[in-house]
Amino acid sequence: MKNPVLKSLLFLIIIPFLASCLQKPAAYPLHQQLSTNWQLELTDTLIDAKVPGCVHTDLIQAEIIDDPFYRGNEDSLQWVSRLNPVYQCTFRVHPDILKQEQQSLKFHGIDTYAKAFLNGHELTKNLNDSCLNNMFRIWEFDVKQLLDPGENTLSIHFFDAEKSDSIKAASHFVQYPDQRAFSRKAPYQYNWDWGPKFVTSGIWKPVELIGWSEIQIVGKNFITKKITGHSAETEMILEIESTKNQDATIKLEIINPSNKEILQKTIQEPLDSGFNSIKIPLNIADPELWWCNGQGKAKLYTIKAAIHSHSNSDMLEFRTGIRTLELQQIPDDEGKNFRFVLNGRPVFIKGANYIPQDNFTNRTSEDQYKKLILQAKNTNMNMLRVWGGGIYENEIFYNLCDENGLLVWQDFMFACNLYPGDSAFLENVRYEARDNIRRIRHHPSLALWCGNNEIKEGWYNWGWQKSLGYSVEDSTRVWEDYQDIFHKVLPEEISKWGAGTGYHPSSPANGWGREISLHEGDLHYWGVWWGAQPFEMYIEKTGRFMSEYGFQAYPDMQTIQDFSLPEDRYRNSPGMQTHQKHPRGEELIETYMQRDFQIPKDFDDFIYASQMLQAYGIGMAIEAHRKEMARCGGTLYWQLNDCWPVISWSSLDYYGRQKALHHQVRRLFKNTIIPMEWINDTLRVYAVSDTARDFDAQIRITLFDQNNENHQLADKKMRVQKGSNLICEIPKSEIGDFEENASIVYAALQNAGQSIAENHFFLQKPKKLKLQNPKPKFGIINNETGNFLTVESPETIYGLHIYCDSLYLDLSDNYFDMYPGEKKTLKINNENTITEDMILFNSINQINLQK
Ligand code: BMA
């Protein structure tokens, strides 16, 4: 530290700060966070740094660089990745840590590559690559001989990952689709078809000093083995490090979801010197099961464990759930099913693919995690797939999924590429798998580990072997490397560390161009979008589990305003192009819009129409998948969210603003839906229900014609069973006079006066609709329960978008259809006051009237 004033100031701050970090008495392991007093040394300056953090966010904070997401800044900021920054911190060790038998320095995540020095001693010298070479690993060093009772200096020297990739690639026996393969670093940092290139570096997770003696708890797991009648057979696993052979006492306490202690257990356990894994069987009477969203409550138990040796102790507390979960892949008439069975009940999966919420993941706040997971829950989802090109998520993500009943399909971080198979790389992957499995395995939400994203598909279908000029021997060797990672190392680590879930080597199981993909395994159906096939193909191409399919749309206008200047706001402008990463993105949006919608001239209208188009196409897919629930196990659309403001497949943009699709998904993921179709002059209405029990209901169907006259099509009582049922067939001849392109059908399913499901349906494609110029009436209600917007429309409306100028209007529903005379009350979620004169609207009616 060069500045003496700063130095004495820090000394004054550090000691009381340390005392507040150390909550346990001295006989317990002591943890001292090294989260303050960090500086980042650039070639000629020293700036304050944040840990956890990264070089980009530190430079933003120091006002050295502008917002990397603004306009075309991405291009001009590529130099940041080549900075080779040095992070430094000086600290004093709490005296009690210095008294412990064991003293270690633990890095929960360093992004990558970096050499670490403590008081000038190189910690990383003997590692493979002589550095920290995997951002997904936890690194721990014995520092007992290195800590100083006075001031200590820790410095982390980062170096350019891309340069290292090129060096490794140059001497490799084959070329890979992308040389990022050589670095164990979040693949999407190197750019994606929805993401910019920011190959960042930094200390992205906490750093701590740990001092302990005799014993330390280093891992935990909780597994439900069986649920029978009124009890659950479970097993608690405690992993303990011991400095010697010794006896220990373990005390367990289990607290049920209503906060009552239901079980206490004390056992004596002989410990070996080193690592111990202790399995403790626990029978829990009248278990309150963990259910996913829509199937029941996500009940959580609290487990407290304490361990005492001769003169030292350790303890932990965590929340978990009682549930069994199985991925069935049972041979059947057409191939094999792909179905998740939770607590013995087959559950139709409804959800989306999740990507990191930011390019600089350290700046995603707790509130952002909470908001996003709640948005997923409120959209009636029961699963998120943590996609393999991002990161293994932070604890908060899995905790929130546990609490909100969202199952997690967890990919290992390998995507759309080939990877090396030398022993050093395999060992690196093995440790990465071990660290992450052990970190998250106890979460009841964890449903499946999956080896990779689209590598098997790429190998067989994307022509890599030819385009990269592989010989037969090359191909054999590359494929053996693939087998080693995805069929050996990863499944071995899963069974070794008791992940408690199934393992699926690659998603999808088979490429979408192959017939088998429809009959077994999971499917990424990209014939729509990549293959430019019409949306109707979704109806034919429903596989056994739809783990990806999607279509792009522009983000909210407010988001576009946030990253651009007025002169950027036209299609294909340089500013907009930076925020469209798919090479054919604009062309495909236009092709599909031409097929099904009219193409507006105005940029604002185009943004609106792109969102309506996305909601229309993906809505068609979801209905098709749900109608096929007897053979299809679930549907996860691509993609829930964005990592920056961009034109992409997401339903929520970077700021969490909802596209039309997100509202559509919420309607279509309800437990019961009533899809309709108009084929061969016949209206067919289905009831698709995920509800565990059958129920009685009343269905009413009305058609409103071009003159807003209504024709009652059905009004009958029925029993709705779990599954997909055709409930009405109404031929055109029974309806009377109406114009197909100017009518709307409205169906409502009720149970004892309560609305269960409703649906608005148009008989023609949006582009053919000839609807009146709408004149909806709006009203604002502010009362103690909140602020509300009322809407009433005298005319039929397709896709009413209600918005404000220069402000995102956050409504409980939007981009919806209305039949003539319909009234709706929407909740306004904005904090700002919204008044009637601020309300603007758009609709397909208006787009179609433009000429
Ligand atoms: C899927 C994903 C991503 C990609 C998306 C859209 O294949 O796995 O790799 O961003 O398609 O192209």
XYZ file of C-alpha atoms in Angstrom, residues 141-679:
539
model
C -4.598 -23.083 -0.369
C -2.902 -23.942 2.891
C -1.435 -20.603 3.988
C -0.427 -21.359 7.570
C 3.243 -20.786 6.904
C 2.566 -17.676 4.857
C 0.289 -15.497 6.977
C 1.861 -12.623 8.828
C 0.552 -11.319 12.165
C 1.098 -7.838 10.753
C 0.042 -6.713 7.339
C -0.485 -9.214 4.524
C -0.717 -8.611 0.818
C -2.694 -10.744 -1.554
C -2.362 -10.106 -5.245
C -3.994 -11.809 -8.176
C -2.412 -11.344 -11.589
C -4.804 -11.946 -14.448
C -3.863 -12.648 -17.987
C -5.639 -12.687 -21.293
C -7.793 -15.789 -21.786
C -8.081 -15.333 -25.528
C -4.326 -15.198 -25.937
C -4.006 -18.388 -23.948
C -6.737 -19.977 -26.113
C -4.825 -19.123 -29.289
C -1.558 -20.504 -27.957
C -3.227 -23.762 -26.976
C -5.174 -23.952 -30.220
C -2.031 -23.463 -32.298
C -0.405 -26.619 -30.993
C -3.541 -28.767 -30.785
C -3.959 -31.821 -33.003
C -7.185 -30.482 -34.562
C -9.068 -27.229 -34.814
C -12.298 -26.872 -32.821
C -15.415 -24.960 -33.897
C -14.316 -22.238 -31.463
C -11.026 -21.944 -29.628
C -12.759 -20.772 -26.464
C -12.949 -24.558 -25.873
C -9.546 -24.392 -24.181
C -10.649 -22.137 -21.330
C -12.980 -23.178 -18.557
C -14.698 -19.856 -18.655
C -18.364 -18.947 -19.274
C -18.707 -19.637 -23.011
C -21.161 -16.768 -23.619
C -18.506 -14.185 -22.648
C -16.965 -14.828 -26.073
C -20.245 -13.720 -27.709
C -23.389 -15.622 -28.648
C -26.255 -15.153 -31.036
C -27.922 -13.027 -28.351
C -24.864 -11.756 -26.513
C -21.964 -9.345 -26.951
C -18.302 -10.213 -26.591
C -16.884 -9.199 -23.229
C -14.188 -11.654 -22.179
C -13.924 -10.277 -18.705
C -11.725 -11.208 -15.764
C -11.827 -10.739 -12.038
C -12.519 -12.174 -8.610
C -16.151 -12.949 -9.361
C -16.955 -14.753 -6.111
C -15.917 -14.239 -2.468
C -12.435 -14.787 -1.077
C -12.022 -15.868 2.529
C -9.491 -16.904 5.097
C -10.462 -19.913 7.152
C -8.909 -20.996 10.438
C -9.946 -24.247 12.106
C -8.734 -26.939 14.442
C -9.565 -30.660 14.723
C -12.762 -30.664 12.666
C -14.590 -28.784 9.968
C -17.838 -29.479 8.077
C -17.091 -29.218 4.368
C -20.172 -30.607 2.670
C -23.782 -31.605 3.065
C -26.482 -33.453 1.237
C -30.013 -34.532 1.890
C -31.641 -37.284 -0.141
C -35.209 -38.575 -0.092
C -34.956 -42.293 -0.760
C -38.553 -43.358 -0.530
C -41.912 -41.996 0.490
C -44.321 -44.608 1.788
C -47.704 -44.046 3.407
C -47.045 -41.718 6.284
C -43.299 -41.630 6.323
C -40.282 -40.658 4.283
C -36.980 -42.486 4.306
C -34.318 -39.849 3.972
C -30.580 -39.619 4.365
C -28.485 -36.759 5.597
C -24.874 -36.689 4.467
C -22.259 -34.697 6.303
C -18.765 -34.341 4.931
C -16.204 -33.594 7.596
C -12.484 -32.894 7.547
C -10.640 -34.112 10.569
C -7.021 -33.388 11.467
C -6.626 -36.795 13.125
C -8.359 -40.062 13.977
C -10.820 -39.036 16.660
C -14.345 -39.530 17.980
C -16.985 -36.924 17.339
C -20.540 -36.312 18.438
C -23.022 -35.249 15.793
C -26.309 -33.612 16.706
C -29.040 -33.172 14.155
C -32.228 -31.174 14.455
C -34.987 -31.103 11.886
C -37.523 -28.298 11.801
C -40.641 -28.736 9.703
C -42.157 -26.176 7.304
C -44.353 -24.798 10.124
C -41.260 -24.106 12.190
C -41.719 -26.969 14.679
C -38.832 -29.145 15.685
C -39.818 -32.689 14.707
C -36.652 -34.645 15.173
C -33.463 -34.603 17.193
C -30.750 -37.141 16.862
C -27.336 -37.506 18.470
C -24.793 -39.988 17.224
C -21.191 -40.813 18.030
C -18.966 -41.227 15.026
C -15.336 -42.252 14.742
C -13.579 -39.934 12.284
C -10.520 -40.779 10.230
C -7.804 -38.275 9.698
C -8.679 -36.417 6.480
C -11.982 -36.502 4.615
C -15.034 -38.312 6.089
C -18.453 -38.763 4.558
C -21.056 -39.670 7.145
C -24.448 -40.973 6.137
C -27.213 -40.610 8.671
C -30.532 -42.310 7.859
C -33.556 -40.340 9.033
C -37.179 -41.439 8.993
C -39.559 -38.539 8.866
C -43.152 -39.182 9.876
C -46.015 -37.462 8.029
C -43.674 -35.678 5.649
C -44.843 -32.434 4.081
C -43.656 -32.873 0.547
C -41.927 -30.374 -1.720
C -43.992 -29.790 -4.850
C -43.242 -27.754 -7.908
C -45.317 -24.702 -8.805
C -48.847 -25.639 -9.845
C -48.759 -29.080 -8.230
C -48.716 -28.147 -4.558
C -46.675 -26.140 -2.077
C -42.883 -26.009 -2.112
C -42.519 -27.065 1.537
C -39.074 -26.635 3.037
C -37.540 -28.196 6.115
C -34.656 -26.654 8.045
C -31.801 -28.910 9.062
C -29.328 -27.978 11.729
C -26.221 -30.080 12.247
C -23.598 -29.637 14.941
C -20.443 -31.638 15.406
C -18.213 -31.681 18.455
C -14.784 -33.214 18.830
C -12.599 -33.080 21.913
C -12.322 -29.321 22.073
C -13.676 -27.989 18.794
C -17.026 -27.779 17.079
C -18.653 -26.872 13.822
C -22.233 -26.417 12.733
C -24.397 -25.680 9.754
C -27.960 -24.902 8.944
C -29.722 -25.198 5.611
C -33.119 -25.631 4.042
C -34.135 -28.556 1.904
C -37.225 -30.473 0.866
C -38.600 -33.979 0.966
C -39.376 -35.218 -2.502
C -38.575 -38.012 -4.898
C -37.818 -37.098 -8.460
C -37.187 -39.314 -11.404
C -36.698 -38.768 -15.103
C -38.483 -41.665 -16.796
C -37.281 -42.800 -20.190
C -39.341 -45.926 -20.680
C -39.579 -47.713 -24.051
C -43.044 -47.436 -25.606
C -44.782 -47.924 -28.950
C -42.984 -45.102 -30.706
C -39.642 -44.917 -28.888
C -39.150 -43.786 -25.294
C -40.924 -41.288 -23.128
C -39.093 -38.438 -21.347
C -41.101 -37.586 -18.297
C -40.351 -36.125 -14.895
C -42.112 -37.882 -12.037
C -42.271 -35.896 -8.806
C -43.338 -37.723 -5.632
C -44.718 -40.493 -7.819
C -46.813 -38.077 -9.908
C -45.966 -37.507 -13.583
C -45.693 -33.745 -14.061
C -45.943 -31.924 -17.380
C -42.995 -29.515 -17.387
C -43.639 -25.873 -18.294
C -40.786 -23.433 -18.354
C -37.972 -21.792 -20.192
C -34.252 -21.770 -20.805
C -32.353 -19.443 -18.517
C -29.115 -17.617 -19.370
C -26.970 -15.424 -17.062
C -28.732 -12.164 -16.255
C -25.749 -9.996 -17.143
C -22.475 -10.191 -19.029
C -20.913 -9.122 -15.763
C -22.621 -11.635 -13.522
C -21.296 -10.138 -10.297
C -23.528 -7.104 -10.694
C -26.805 -9.053 -10.774
C -28.380 -7.987 -7.502
C -30.374 -10.119 -5.075
C -33.423 -8.090 -6.018
C -32.922 -8.934 -9.675
C -32.722 -12.643 -8.845
C -35.856 -12.358 -6.715
C -37.732 -10.453 -9.372
C -36.819 -12.862 -12.149
C -37.631 -16.039 -10.241
C -40.916 -14.535 -9.124
C -41.683 -13.583 -12.701
C -41.061 -17.202 -13.712
C -43.314 -18.450 -10.932
C -46.059 -15.952 -11.707
C -45.883 -17.076 -15.319
C -46.987 -20.517 -14.092
C -43.642 -22.137 -14.835
C -42.420 -25.192 -12.976
C -38.909 -25.572 -14.462
C -35.953 -23.515 -15.647
C -33.094 -24.959 -17.609
C -29.753 -23.420 -16.624
C -28.256 -23.515 -20.111
C -24.720 -24.837 -20.640
C -23.131 -21.749 -22.173
C -23.431 -19.598 -19.053
C -22.483 -20.204 -15.428
C -23.383 -22.607 -12.649
C -25.663 -20.259 -10.776
C -25.154 -18.636 -7.390
C -26.732 -20.025 -4.211
C -29.475 -17.417 -4.271
C -30.767 -18.747 -7.573
C -31.234 -22.297 -6.254
C -32.624 -21.059 -2.921
C -35.245 -19.044 -4.761
C -36.073 -21.992 -7.022
C -36.520 -24.150 -3.900
C -38.818 -21.571 -2.328
C -40.871 -20.926 -5.438
C -41.290 -24.481 -6.679
C -39.198 -24.154 -9.807
C -37.417 -27.328 -10.816
C -33.925 -26.832 -12.212
C -32.549 -28.649 -15.218
C -28.837 -28.019 -14.745
C -26.455 -28.221 -17.675
C -22.735 -28.519 -17.147
C -21.066 -25.528 -18.794
C -20.221 -26.931 -22.218
C -22.011 -25.600 -25.290
C -21.962 -25.842 -29.084
C -18.271 -26.734 -29.300
C -15.799 -29.598 -29.035
C -13.502 -29.895 -26.046
C -10.068 -31.353 -25.328
C -9.647 -34.715 -23.634
C -6.074 -34.665 -22.348
C -5.607 -35.740 -18.762
C -5.046 -32.215 -17.418
C -8.247 -30.945 -19.039
C -10.227 -33.958 -17.803
C -8.913 -33.475 -14.298
C -9.898 -29.810 -14.432
C -13.409 -30.780 -15.527
C -13.594 -33.420 -12.808
C -12.860 -30.858 -10.106
C -15.275 -28.370 -11.636
C -18.030 -31.005 -11.594
C -17.192 -32.037 -8.047
C -17.234 -28.477 -6.720
C -20.550 -27.625 -8.293
C -22.330 -30.895 -7.584
C -21.322 -30.651 -3.938
C -22.376 -27.034 -3.771
C -25.937 -27.444 -5.045
C -26.930 -31.119 -4.709
C -29.075 -30.665 -1.564
C -31.568 -28.390 -3.314
C -34.960 -30.055 -3.778
C -35.406 -28.012 -6.967
C -32.454 -29.728 -8.649
C -34.098 -32.078 -11.127
C -31.472 -33.136 -13.641
C -27.820 -32.756 -14.531
C -27.162 -32.569 -18.238
C -23.691 -32.921 -19.786
C -23.814 -30.270 -22.453
C -25.797 -28.109 -24.836
C -25.979 -29.185 -28.481
C -22.615 -30.908 -28.799
C -23.962 -34.284 -29.840
C -26.330 -32.464 -32.203
C -23.428 -30.396 -33.579
C -21.218 -33.424 -34.072
C -23.764 -35.344 -36.099
C -25.559 -32.520 -37.886
C -23.562 -29.336 -38.211
C -20.816 -30.607 -40.535
C -17.936 -29.856 -38.130
C -15.849 -32.842 -39.131
C -15.928 -31.817 -42.775
C -15.603 -28.068 -42.345
C -12.675 -28.485 -39.944
C -11.009 -31.037 -42.208
C -10.867 -33.967 -39.769
C -9.307 -37.225 -40.905
C -10.929 -40.494 -39.800
C -8.318 -40.728 -37.028
C -9.000 -37.144 -35.931
C -12.710 -37.835 -35.717
C -12.144 -40.985 -33.709
C -9.910 -39.178 -31.266
C -12.142 -36.117 -30.904
C -15.155 -38.330 -30.303
C -13.245 -40.352 -27.714
C -12.476 -37.091 -25.930
C -16.196 -36.291 -26.012
C -17.006 -39.702 -24.534
C -14.432 -39.210 -21.799
C -16.001 -35.982 -20.607
C -19.699 -36.661 -21.071
C -19.938 -40.409 -20.642
C -17.215 -40.962 -18.084
C -15.945 -38.032 -16.007
C -19.261 -36.229 -15.462
C -21.463 -39.278 -14.696
C -18.714 -40.662 -12.453
C -18.625 -37.450 -10.438
C -22.403 -37.419 -10.216
C -22.571 -40.900 -8.777
C -19.558 -40.321 -6.544
C -20.944 -37.164 -4.963
C -24.523 -38.317 -4.747
C -26.111 -35.655 -6.866
C -29.434 -37.368 -6.190
C -30.699 -36.733 -9.718
C -30.508 -38.360 -13.108
C -27.887 -37.537 -15.725
C -28.570 -36.796 -19.374
C -25.370 -36.620 -21.462
C -26.409 -34.028 -24.047
C -29.370 -31.811 -24.831
C -30.953 -32.469 -27.276
C -30.700 -36.234 -27.361
C -30.952 -36.129 -31.173
C -30.794 -33.420 -33.828
C -34.072 -31.904 -35.028
C -33.536 -33.009 -38.623
C -33.680 -36.676 -37.641
C -36.851 -38.705 -37.382
C -35.774 -40.328 -34.110
C -35.750 -36.902 -32.415
C -39.550 -36.959 -32.434
C -39.791 -40.348 -30.768
C -37.278 -40.408 -27.957
C -35.155 -38.106 -25.836
C -35.465 -34.349 -25.614
C -35.656 -32.163 -28.695
C -34.494 -28.678 -29.646
C -36.852 -27.893 -32.481
C -35.190 -25.234 -34.639
C -36.886 -26.077 -37.949
C -38.848 -22.954 -37.101
C -36.384 -20.026 -37.050
C -33.090 -21.655 -38.109
C -34.845 -23.791 -40.750
C -37.251 -20.938 -41.678
C -40.206 -23.357 -41.634
C -43.628 -21.863 -40.892
C -44.870 -21.794 -37.316
C -47.427 -24.506 -38.144
C -44.549 -27.018 -38.185
C -44.582 -26.862 -34.411
C -47.845 -28.792 -34.536
C -46.285 -31.649 -36.491
C -42.943 -31.649 -34.702
C -43.811 -32.292 -31.101
C -41.224 -34.618 -29.611
C -41.116 -36.413 -26.293
C -39.799 -33.372 -24.433
C -39.334 -29.960 -25.996
C -36.253 -28.523 -24.313
C -35.721 -25.676 -26.835
C -37.570 -23.822 -29.585
C -37.917 -20.100 -30.004
C -38.354 -17.001 -32.062
C -36.838 -13.532 -31.800
C -38.561 -10.242 -31.045
C -37.450 -6.719 -30.328
C -37.268 -5.692 -26.669
C -39.567 -3.052 -25.204
C -39.352 0.419 -26.799
C -38.196 1.820 -23.476
C -35.245 -0.602 -23.528
C -34.351 0.480 -27.058
C -34.475 4.100 -25.919
C -32.169 3.223 -23.032
C -29.380 1.915 -25.253
C -29.761 4.133 -28.319
C -30.085 7.685 -29.583
C -33.065 8.792 -31.707
C -30.924 8.590 -34.858
C -30.318 4.855 -34.203
C -34.000 4.031 -34.094
C -34.654 2.460 -37.434
C -34.283 -1.094 -38.622
C -30.760 -2.231 -39.488
C -29.185 1.028 -38.305
C -25.586 0.452 -37.142
C -26.726 1.008 -33.534
C -29.507 -1.563 -33.836
C -27.237 -4.035 -35.635
C -24.871 -4.119 -32.650
C -27.872 -5.258 -30.631
C -28.917 -7.989 -33.076
C -26.429 -10.835 -32.896
C -28.028 -13.368 -35.204
C -26.625 -13.148 -38.737
C -30.047 -13.675 -40.317
C -32.108 -12.241 -37.490
C -33.714 -9.287 -39.230
C -34.327 -11.219 -42.411
C -36.035 -14.069 -40.542
C -38.251 -11.749 -38.510
C -39.326 -10.108 -41.740
C -39.928 -13.422 -43.550
C -42.169 -14.691 -40.778
C -43.946 -11.372 -40.420
C -44.732 -11.405 -44.111
C -46.287 -14.859 -43.787
C -48.587 -14.170 -40.891
C -48.775 -10.434 -40.154
C -48.797 -7.198 -42.105
C -45.477 -5.398 -42.051
C -45.785 -1.956 -40.518
C -43.672 0.847 -41.924
C -43.106 2.698 -38.722
C -40.273 1.547 -36.401
C -42.418 1.653 -33.212
C -45.106 -0.401 -34.918
C -42.512 -2.854 -36.179
C -41.272 -3.426 -32.643
C -44.833 -4.049 -31.524
C -45.549 -6.376 -34.456
C -42.326 -8.328 -33.865
C -43.492 -9.040 -30.328
C -46.960 -10.061 -31.479
C -45.355 -12.343 -34.065
C -43.171 -14.017 -31.452
C -46.127 -14.504 -29.110
C -48.195 -15.924 -31.981
C -45.546 -18.469 -33.041
C -44.387 -19.603 -29.635
C -47.988 -19.643 -28.437
C -48.754 -22.061 -31.235
C -45.869 -24.293 -30.119
C -46.902 -24.309 -26.462
C -50.495 -25.203 -27.280
C -49.304 -28.003 -29.561
C -46.962 -29.402 -26.911
C -49.579 -29.271 -24.191
C -52.232 -30.875 -26.370
C -49.782 -33.749 -26.891
C -49.123 -34.203 -23.184
C -49.903 -37.916 -23.364
C -46.622 -38.383 -25.248
C -44.743 -35.141 -24.623
C -43.267 -34.636 -21.138
C -42.806 -30.895 -21.191
C -41.992 -27.660 -22.919
C -39.139 -25.208 -22.249
C -39.004 -22.349 -24.699
C -35.831 -20.533 -25.682
C -35.275 -18.195 -23.758
C -36.530 -16.594 -20.577
C -34.175 -13.617 -20.204
C -31.348 -11.558 -21.674
C -27.829 -10.699 -20.481
C -27.903 -7.228 -22.093
C -30.400 -5.137 -24.059
C -30.806 -6.974 -27.373
C -33.179 -8.247 -30.039
C -33.474 -11.887 -29.023
C -35.655 -14.937 -28.376
C -36.306 -13.866 -24.776
C -39.722 -13.176 -23.306
C -38.253 -10.798 -20.704
C -35.696 -8.261 -21.767
C -32.532 -7.270 -19.896
C -34.498 -4.933 -17.628
C -37.143 -7.563 -16.903
C -39.648 -5.778 -19.150
C -42.198 -8.204 -20.510
C -42.574 -8.788 -24.201
C -45.949 -9.845 -25.586
C -44.676 -13.434 -25.379
C -44.280 -13.322 -21.635
C -47.935 -12.433 -21.180
C -48.897 -15.125 -23.669
C -46.824 -17.719 -21.804
C -48.523 -16.826 -18.532
C -51.910 -17.505 -20.136
C -50.775 -20.719 -21.807
C -48.933 -22.185 -18.805
C -51.992 -22.040 -16.557
C -52.885 -25.458 -15.169
C -55.953 -25.647 -17.382
C -56.170 -24.114 -20.835
C -58.769 -24.352 -23.588
C -56.999 -24.190 -26.947
C -59.091 -23.865 -30.098
C -58.510 -24.642 -33.751
C -60.393 -23.931 -36.986
C -59.773 -26.681 -39.463
